[in-house]
Tab-separated table of C-alpha atoms in Angstrom:
chain	number	residue	atom	x	y	z
A	20	MET	CA	-20.287	-3.394	-22.747
A	21	ALA	CA	-18.857	-6.366	-20.905
A	22	ASP	CA	-21.175	-8.985	-19.438
A	23	PHE	CA	-20.342	-9.766	-15.812
A	24	HIS	CA	-21.228	-13.139	-14.297
A	25	GLY	CA	-19.728	-15.887	-12.174
A	26	VAL	CA	-17.188	-15.656	-9.374
A	27	PHE	CA	-15.470	-12.287	-8.746
A	28	PRO	CA	-13.148	-12.542	-5.738
A	29	TYR	CA	-12.944	-9.426	-3.629
A	30	LEU	CA	-9.168	-9.019	-3.630
A	31	VAL	CA	-7.141	-8.161	-0.580
A	32	SER	CA	-4.779	-5.194	-0.819
A	33	PRO	CA	-1.224	-6.448	-0.102
A	34	VAL	CA	0.498	-3.586	1.683
A	35	ASP	CA	3.881	-3.729	3.452
A	36	ALA	CA	4.754	-2.130	6.797
A	37	GLU	CA	5.768	1.132	5.081
A	38	GLY	CA	2.414	1.391	3.263
A	39	ARG	CA	3.709	0.329	-0.137
A	40	VAL	CA	1.395	-1.823	-2.276
A	41	ARG	CA	3.039	-5.162	-3.062
A	42	ALA	CA	2.315	-5.291	-6.772
A	43	ASP	CA	4.264	-8.528	-7.197
A	44	VAL	CA	2.127	-10.314	-4.618
A	45	MET	CA	-1.033	-8.919	-6.145
A	46	GLY	CA	0.118	-10.093	-9.535
A	47	ARG	CA	0.776	-13.622	-8.358
A	48	LEU	CA	-2.556	-13.786	-6.551
A	49	CYS	CA	-4.493	-12.508	-9.544
A	50	ASP	CA	-2.739	-14.921	-11.901
A	51	ASP	CA	-3.455	-17.898	-9.654
A	52	LEU	CA	-7.099	-16.874	-9.255
A	53	ILE	CA	-7.469	-16.650	-13.036
A	54	GLN	CA	-5.813	-20.033	-13.441
A	55	ALA	CA	-8.330	-21.413	-10.920
A	56	GLY	CA	-11.140	-20.291	-13.268
A	57	VAL	CA	-12.600	-17.168	-11.647
A	58	HIS	CA	-14.687	-15.016	-13.978
A	59	GLY	CA	-13.452	-11.596	-12.867
A	60	LEU	CA	-11.490	-9.651	-10.243
A	61	THR	CA	-12.670	-6.954	-7.879
A	62	PRO	CA	-10.004	-4.764	-6.227
A	63	LEU	CA	-11.071	-2.271	-3.543
A	64	GLY	CA	-14.107	-4.092	-2.261
A	65	SER	CA	-14.631	-4.473	1.475
A	66	THR	CA	-11.970	-7.199	1.704
A	67	GLY	CA	-9.627	-4.798	-0.087
A	68	GLU	CA	-9.746	-2.391	2.865
A	69	PHE	CA	-10.638	0.556	0.646
A	70	ALA	CA	-11.631	2.625	3.699
A	71	TYR	CA	-8.078	2.367	5.067
A	72	LEU	CA	-6.131	3.227	1.892
A	73	GLY	CA	-4.969	6.572	0.606
A	74	THR	CA	-5.561	7.796	-2.936
A	75	ALA	CA	-2.170	6.706	-4.252
A	76	GLN	CA	-2.513	3.280	-2.619
A	77	ARG	CA	-5.934	2.734	-4.170
A	78	GLU	CA	-4.600	3.642	-7.592
A	79	ALA	CA	-1.647	1.276	-7.121
A	80	VAL	CA	-3.978	-1.609	-6.169
A	81	VAL	CA	-6.198	-1.087	-9.217
A	82	ARG	CA	-3.235	-0.621	-11.536
A	83	ALA	CA	-1.564	-3.835	-10.258
A	84	THR	CA	-4.795	-5.784	-10.730
A	85	ILE	CA	-5.350	-4.579	-14.293
A	86	GLU	CA	-1.746	-5.289	-15.237
A	87	ALA	CA	-1.990	-8.785	-13.779
A	88	ALA	CA	-5.309	-9.579	-15.441
A	89	GLN	CA	-4.035	-8.698	-18.925
A	90	ARG	CA	-7.591	-8.677	-20.215
A	91	ARG	CA	-8.043	-12.377	-19.444
A	92	VAL	CA	-10.967	-11.557	-17.151
A	93	PRO	CA	-12.790	-8.295	-16.429
A	94	VAL	CA	-11.608	-6.081	-13.592
A	95	VAL	CA	-14.341	-4.257	-11.680
A	96	ALA	CA	-12.673	-1.604	-9.529
A	97	GLY	CA	-14.193	-0.287	-6.306
A	98	VAL	CA	-14.991	3.442	-6.082
A	99	ALA	CA	-15.884	4.740	-2.642
A	100	SER	CA	-16.115	8.240	-1.237
A	101	THR	CA	-18.208	10.582	0.867
A	102	SER	CA	-18.240	13.166	-1.982
A	103	VAL	CA	-19.540	12.987	-5.534
A	104	ALA	CA	-16.577	14.891	-6.982
A	105	ASP	CA	-14.027	12.468	-5.462
A	106	ALA	CA	-16.025	9.400	-6.501
A	107	VAL	CA	-16.319	10.680	-10.081
A	108	ALA	CA	-12.570	11.384	-10.181
A	109	GLN	CA	-11.800	7.857	-8.983
A	110	ALA	CA	-14.165	6.281	-11.556
A	111	LYS	CA	-12.675	8.266	-14.409
A	112	LEU	CA	-9.126	7.371	-13.355
A	113	TYR	CA	-9.862	3.647	-13.063
A	114	GLU	CA	-11.582	3.637	-16.466
A	115	LYS	CA	-8.526	5.360	-17.936
A	116	LEU	CA	-6.252	2.750	-16.339
A	117	GLY	CA	-8.248	0.026	-18.106
A	118	ALA	CA	-10.897	-1.169	-15.619
A	119	ASP	CA	-13.793	-2.974	-17.286
A	120	GLY	CA	-16.355	-1.890	-14.715
A	121	ILE	CA	-16.878	0.138	-11.526
A	122	LEU	CA	-18.157	-1.130	-8.187
A	123	ALA	CA	-19.798	1.959	-6.718
A	124	ILE	CA	-19.805	2.274	-2.926
A	125	LEU	CA	-21.278	5.161	-0.946
A	126	GLU	CA	-19.535	6.268	2.212
A	127	ALA	CA	-21.431	8.740	4.409
A	128	TYR	CA	-20.832	10.707	7.567
A	129	PHE	CA	-23.975	12.795	7.787
A	130	PRO	CA	-27.337	11.154	6.972
A	131	LEU	CA	-28.448	11.450	3.377
A	132	LYS	CA	-31.925	11.454	1.848
A	133	ASP	CA	-32.895	9.133	-1.011
A	134	ALA	CA	-32.483	11.803	-3.677
A	135	GLN	CA	-28.918	12.505	-2.516
A	136	ILE	CA	-28.020	8.833	-2.408
A	137	GLU	CA	-29.402	8.335	-5.893
A	138	SER	CA	-27.499	11.342	-7.234
A	139	TYR	CA	-24.203	9.916	-5.980
A	140	PHE	CA	-24.531	6.661	-7.936
A	141	ARG	CA	-26.010	8.390	-10.961
A	142	ALA	CA	-23.078	10.799	-11.116
A	143	ILE	CA	-20.583	7.919	-11.168
A	144	ALA	CA	-22.485	6.156	-13.956
A	145	ASP	CA	-22.737	9.388	-15.916
A	146	ALA	CA	-18.974	9.901	-15.713
A	147	VAL	CA	-17.877	6.626	-17.342
A	148	GLU	CA	-18.599	4.500	-20.363
A	149	ILE	CA	-18.192	1.124	-18.617
A	150	PRO	CA	-20.754	-0.903	-16.632
A	151	VAL	CA	-21.425	0.065	-13.001
A	152	VAL	CA	-22.217	-2.298	-10.153
A	153	ILE	CA	-24.010	-0.561	-7.286
A	154	TYR	CA	-23.034	-1.950	-3.900
A	155	THR	CA	-25.155	-1.754	-0.815
A	156	ASN	CA	-24.018	-3.049	2.559
A	157	PRO	CA	-26.327	-1.948	5.389
A	158	GLN	CA	-24.065	-3.527	7.969
A	159	PHE	CA	-21.387	-0.898	7.338
A	160	GLN	CA	-23.022	1.917	5.397
A	161	ARG	CA	-24.779	4.786	7.087
A	162	SER	CA	-27.044	5.397	4.094
A	163	ASP	CA	-28.649	2.319	2.458
A	164	LEU	CA	-30.416	2.136	-0.888
A	165	THR	CA	-34.182	1.643	-0.767
A	166	LEU	CA	-35.976	-0.502	-3.345
A	167	ASP	CA	-37.378	2.634	-4.955
A	168	VAL	CA	-33.863	4.127	-5.374
A	169	ILE	CA	-32.534	0.809	-6.737
A	170	ALA	CA	-35.371	0.624	-9.266
A	171	ARG	CA	-34.763	4.134	-10.505
A	172	LEU	CA	-31.011	3.551	-10.789
A	173	ALA	CA	-31.704	0.376	-12.778
A	174	GLU	CA	-33.068	2.602	-15.531
A	175	HIS	CA	-29.603	4.082	-16.128
A	176	PRO	CA	-27.991	2.468	-19.192
A	177	ARG	CA	-24.698	1.786	-17.413
A	178	ILE	CA	-26.024	0.694	-14.011
A	179	ARG	CA	-26.526	-2.940	-14.881
A	180	TYR	CA	-25.670	-4.851	-11.675
A	181	ILE	CA	-26.111	-4.737	-7.939
A	182	LYS	CA	-24.238	-6.440	-5.158
A	183	ASP	CA	-26.437	-6.465	-2.100
A	184	ALA	CA	-24.622	-7.437	1.103
A	185	SER	CA	-27.618	-7.455	3.388
A	186	THR	CA	-28.433	-10.782	4.972
A	187	ASN	CA	-31.965	-10.570	3.555
A	188	THR	CA	-32.332	-12.907	0.589
A	189	GLY	CA	-35.957	-11.870	0.280
A	190	ARG	CA	-34.738	-8.371	-0.498
A	191	LEU	CA	-32.707	-9.823	-3.380
A	192	LEU	CA	-35.835	-11.514	-4.736
A	193	SER	CA	-37.714	-8.208	-4.430
A	194	ILE	CA	-34.952	-6.492	-6.455
A	195	ILE	CA	-35.114	-9.219	-9.097
A	196	ASN	CA	-38.913	-9.028	-9.262
A	197	ARG	CA	-38.892	-5.235	-9.384
A	198	CYS	CA	-36.051	-4.644	-11.857
A	199	GLY	CA	-36.132	-7.795	-14.013
A	200	ASP	CA	-33.344	-8.026	-16.594
A	201	ALA	CA	-32.434	-4.362	-16.154
A	202	LEU	CA	-30.405	-5.128	-13.039
A	203	GLN	CA	-28.485	-8.352	-12.514
A	204	VAL	CA	-27.879	-9.474	-8.883
A	205	PHE	CA	-24.608	-10.646	-7.407
A	206	SER	CA	-24.471	-12.440	-4.080
A	207	ALA	CA	-22.217	-11.354	-1.220
A	208	SER	CA	-20.556	-13.392	1.501
A	209	ALA	CA	-23.523	-12.537	3.752
A	210	HIS	CA	-25.788	-14.621	1.482
A	211	ILE	CA	-25.753	-18.276	0.474
A	212	PRO	CA	-24.543	-18.095	-3.130
A	213	ALA	CA	-26.386	-21.232	-4.263
A	214	ALA	CA	-29.652	-19.795	-2.954
A	215	VAL	CA	-29.053	-16.521	-4.774
A	216	MET	CA	-28.309	-18.388	-7.976
A	217	LEU	CA	-31.534	-20.387	-7.522
A	218	ILE	CA	-33.657	-17.237	-7.390
A	219	GLY	CA	-31.971	-15.656	-10.431
A	220	GLY	CA	-28.607	-14.272	-9.376
A	221	VAL	CA	-25.702	-14.197	-11.837
A	222	GLY	CA	-22.846	-14.945	-9.476
A	223	TRP	CA	-21.114	-13.653	-6.381
A	224	MET	CA	-18.538	-11.024	-5.463
A	225	ALA	CA	-16.978	-11.972	-2.136
A	226	GLY	CA	-13.760	-12.231	-0.178
A	227	PRO	CA	-13.974	-15.968	0.536
A	228	ALA	CA	-13.489	-16.695	-3.160
A	229	CYS	CA	-9.918	-15.453	-2.732
A	230	ILE	CA	-9.016	-18.435	-0.561
A	231	ALA	CA	-11.354	-20.981	-2.159
A	232	PRO	CA	-11.453	-20.031	-5.862
A	233	ARG	CA	-11.497	-23.527	-7.364
A	234	GLN	CA	-14.318	-24.637	-5.087
A	235	SER	CA	-16.257	-21.407	-5.699
A	236	VAL	CA	-16.045	-21.874	-9.474
A	237	ALA	CA	-17.163	-25.488	-9.123
A	238	LEU	CA	-20.184	-24.344	-7.142
A	239	TYR	CA	-21.061	-21.757	-9.739
A	240	GLU	CA	-20.861	-24.310	-12.528
A	241	LEU	CA	-23.103	-26.748	-10.629
A	242	CYS	CA	-25.665	-23.989	-10.141
A	243	LYS	CA	-25.564	-23.027	-13.790
A	244	ALA	CA	-26.095	-26.661	-14.719
A	245	GLN	CA	-29.049	-26.777	-12.249
A	246	ARG	CA	-27.444	-29.728	-10.476
A	247	TRP	CA	-28.896	-28.432	-7.217
A	248	ASP	CA	-28.376	-31.498	-5.043
A	249	GLU	CA	-24.649	-31.535	-5.787
A	250	ALA	CA	-24.497	-27.750	-5.526
A	251	LEU	CA	-26.034	-27.783	-2.068
A	252	MET	CA	-23.619	-30.478	-0.907
A	253	LEU	CA	-20.686	-28.286	-1.959
A	254	GLN	CA	-22.355	-25.160	-0.589
A	255	ARG	CA	-22.713	-26.705	2.868
A	256	LYS	CA	-19.002	-27.417	2.853
A	257	LEU	CA	-18.018	-23.968	1.613
A	258	TRP	CA	-20.310	-22.177	4.020
A	259	ARG	CA	-17.699	-22.787	6.718
A	260	VAL	CA	-15.543	-20.153	4.981
A	261	ASN	CA	-18.415	-17.653	5.076
A	262	GLU	CA	-18.912	-18.376	8.759
A	263	ALA	CA	-15.245	-17.673	9.521
A	264	PHE	CA	-15.443	-14.551	7.357
A	265	ALA	CA	-18.384	-13.260	9.374
A	266	LYS	CA	-16.833	-14.190	12.715
A	267	PHE	CA	-13.473	-12.436	12.256
A	268	ASN	CA	-12.400	-9.131	10.766
A	269	LEU	CA	-13.030	-9.295	7.036
A	270	ALA	CA	-9.576	-8.482	5.695
A	271	ALA	CA	-7.778	-10.141	8.603
A	272	CYS	CA	-9.514	-13.463	7.892
A	273	ILE	CA	-8.797	-13.529	4.190
A	274	LYS	CA	-5.252	-12.185	4.588
A	275	ALA	CA	-4.542	-14.879	7.174
A	276	GLY	CA	-5.962	-17.530	4.855
A	277	LEU	CA	-3.849	-16.319	1.943
A	278	ALA	CA	-0.736	-16.171	4.140
A	279	LEU	CA	-1.351	-19.828	5.079
A	280	GLN	CA	-1.514	-20.553	1.318
A	281	GLY	CA	1.843	-18.895	0.751
A	282	TYR	CA	0.963	-15.325	-0.262
A	283	ASP	CA	2.880	-12.549	1.500
A	284	VAL	CA	-0.095	-10.163	1.644
A	285	GLY	CA	0.863	-8.562	4.957
A	286	ASP	CA	-1.325	-7.705	7.917
A	287	PRO	CA	-4.555	-5.737	7.896
A	288	ILE	CA	-3.980	-1.973	7.721
A	289	PRO	CA	-3.955	-0.290	11.165
A	290	PRO	CA	-5.886	0.359	13.283
A	291	GLN	CA	-7.233	-3.059	12.304
A	292	ALA	CA	-5.463	-6.007	13.958
A	293	ALA	CA	-4.223	-9.274	12.549
A	294	LEU	CA	-5.834	-12.504	13.711
A	295	THR	CA	-4.504	-14.045	16.922
A	296	ALA	CA	-2.689	-17.376	16.798
A	297	GLU	CA	-5.854	-19.126	17.919
A	298	GLU	CA	-7.967	-17.387	15.280
A	299	ARG	CA	-5.418	-18.294	12.578
A	300	LYS	CA	-5.727	-21.930	13.639
A	301	ALA	CA	-9.456	-21.706	13.152
A	302	VAL	CA	-8.985	-20.369	9.631
A	303	GLU	CA	-6.386	-23.062	8.929
A	304	LYS	CA	-8.861	-25.713	10.070
A	305	VAL	CA	-11.530	-24.370	7.711
A	306	LEU	CA	-9.101	-24.384	4.780
A	307	ALA	CA	-8.166	-27.997	5.530
A	308	GLU	CA	-11.851	-28.971	5.626
A	309	ILE	CA	-12.669	-27.552	2.233
A	310	ALA	CA	-9.518	-28.653	0.431
């Protein structure tokens, strides 16, 4: 199976006013990100607005990403649902389309117990033959993964990675200590990527890498070379993007940044709102500072 590491931008989902996925825009964005040196692409993460897309739109986003990547880098497609059956169907479809991995996200309406949470992720991994990244984001998810559940899932032969979007870096270290090489850790935008790399992470999956791919790859390479002083200098500069990302709506921030860079990605999907003129100026200022 593929080995995932490095910078995986969480892609936006370019959708026009009629709800059509702009495959041409997605293709151009993916090609430019690959040219900038990213190590993989992740459609339908949080920045991809998966919670606001219909089934056909999700398929179109994944298909456009895979066609644009042309096997140059792995594509790890997001699977999210409140039901096991729907999640399994999504995973099987994306594998059939040519995805190299699955990013498994649990949506929940009613509270779930640990055994039920575990069964959701296990069912996805049982349904495919490609690596699975389990994704936990306690800021948005009703049902989080405990360390015990994570450790048990790490025993599955296809569950090989986790992206933890908590703000608790100590939790990441606990996962690394508990699971060892069985489960590789990716940072999220809620974490400081250089710090996660220092404690044993293998990279980061995050929306900000969409608008700062070249700088994100440079940071990863400095961390891999253990040039920590230089890495921290660059990390301090890049953290301004993460701060903007946390301050504004996730997709709105990255879509505004990409629009400023010449990509016609459209507005966030309603009922989300686009950034105001003042907020767009703040994003523009951040982009100028990190250029």
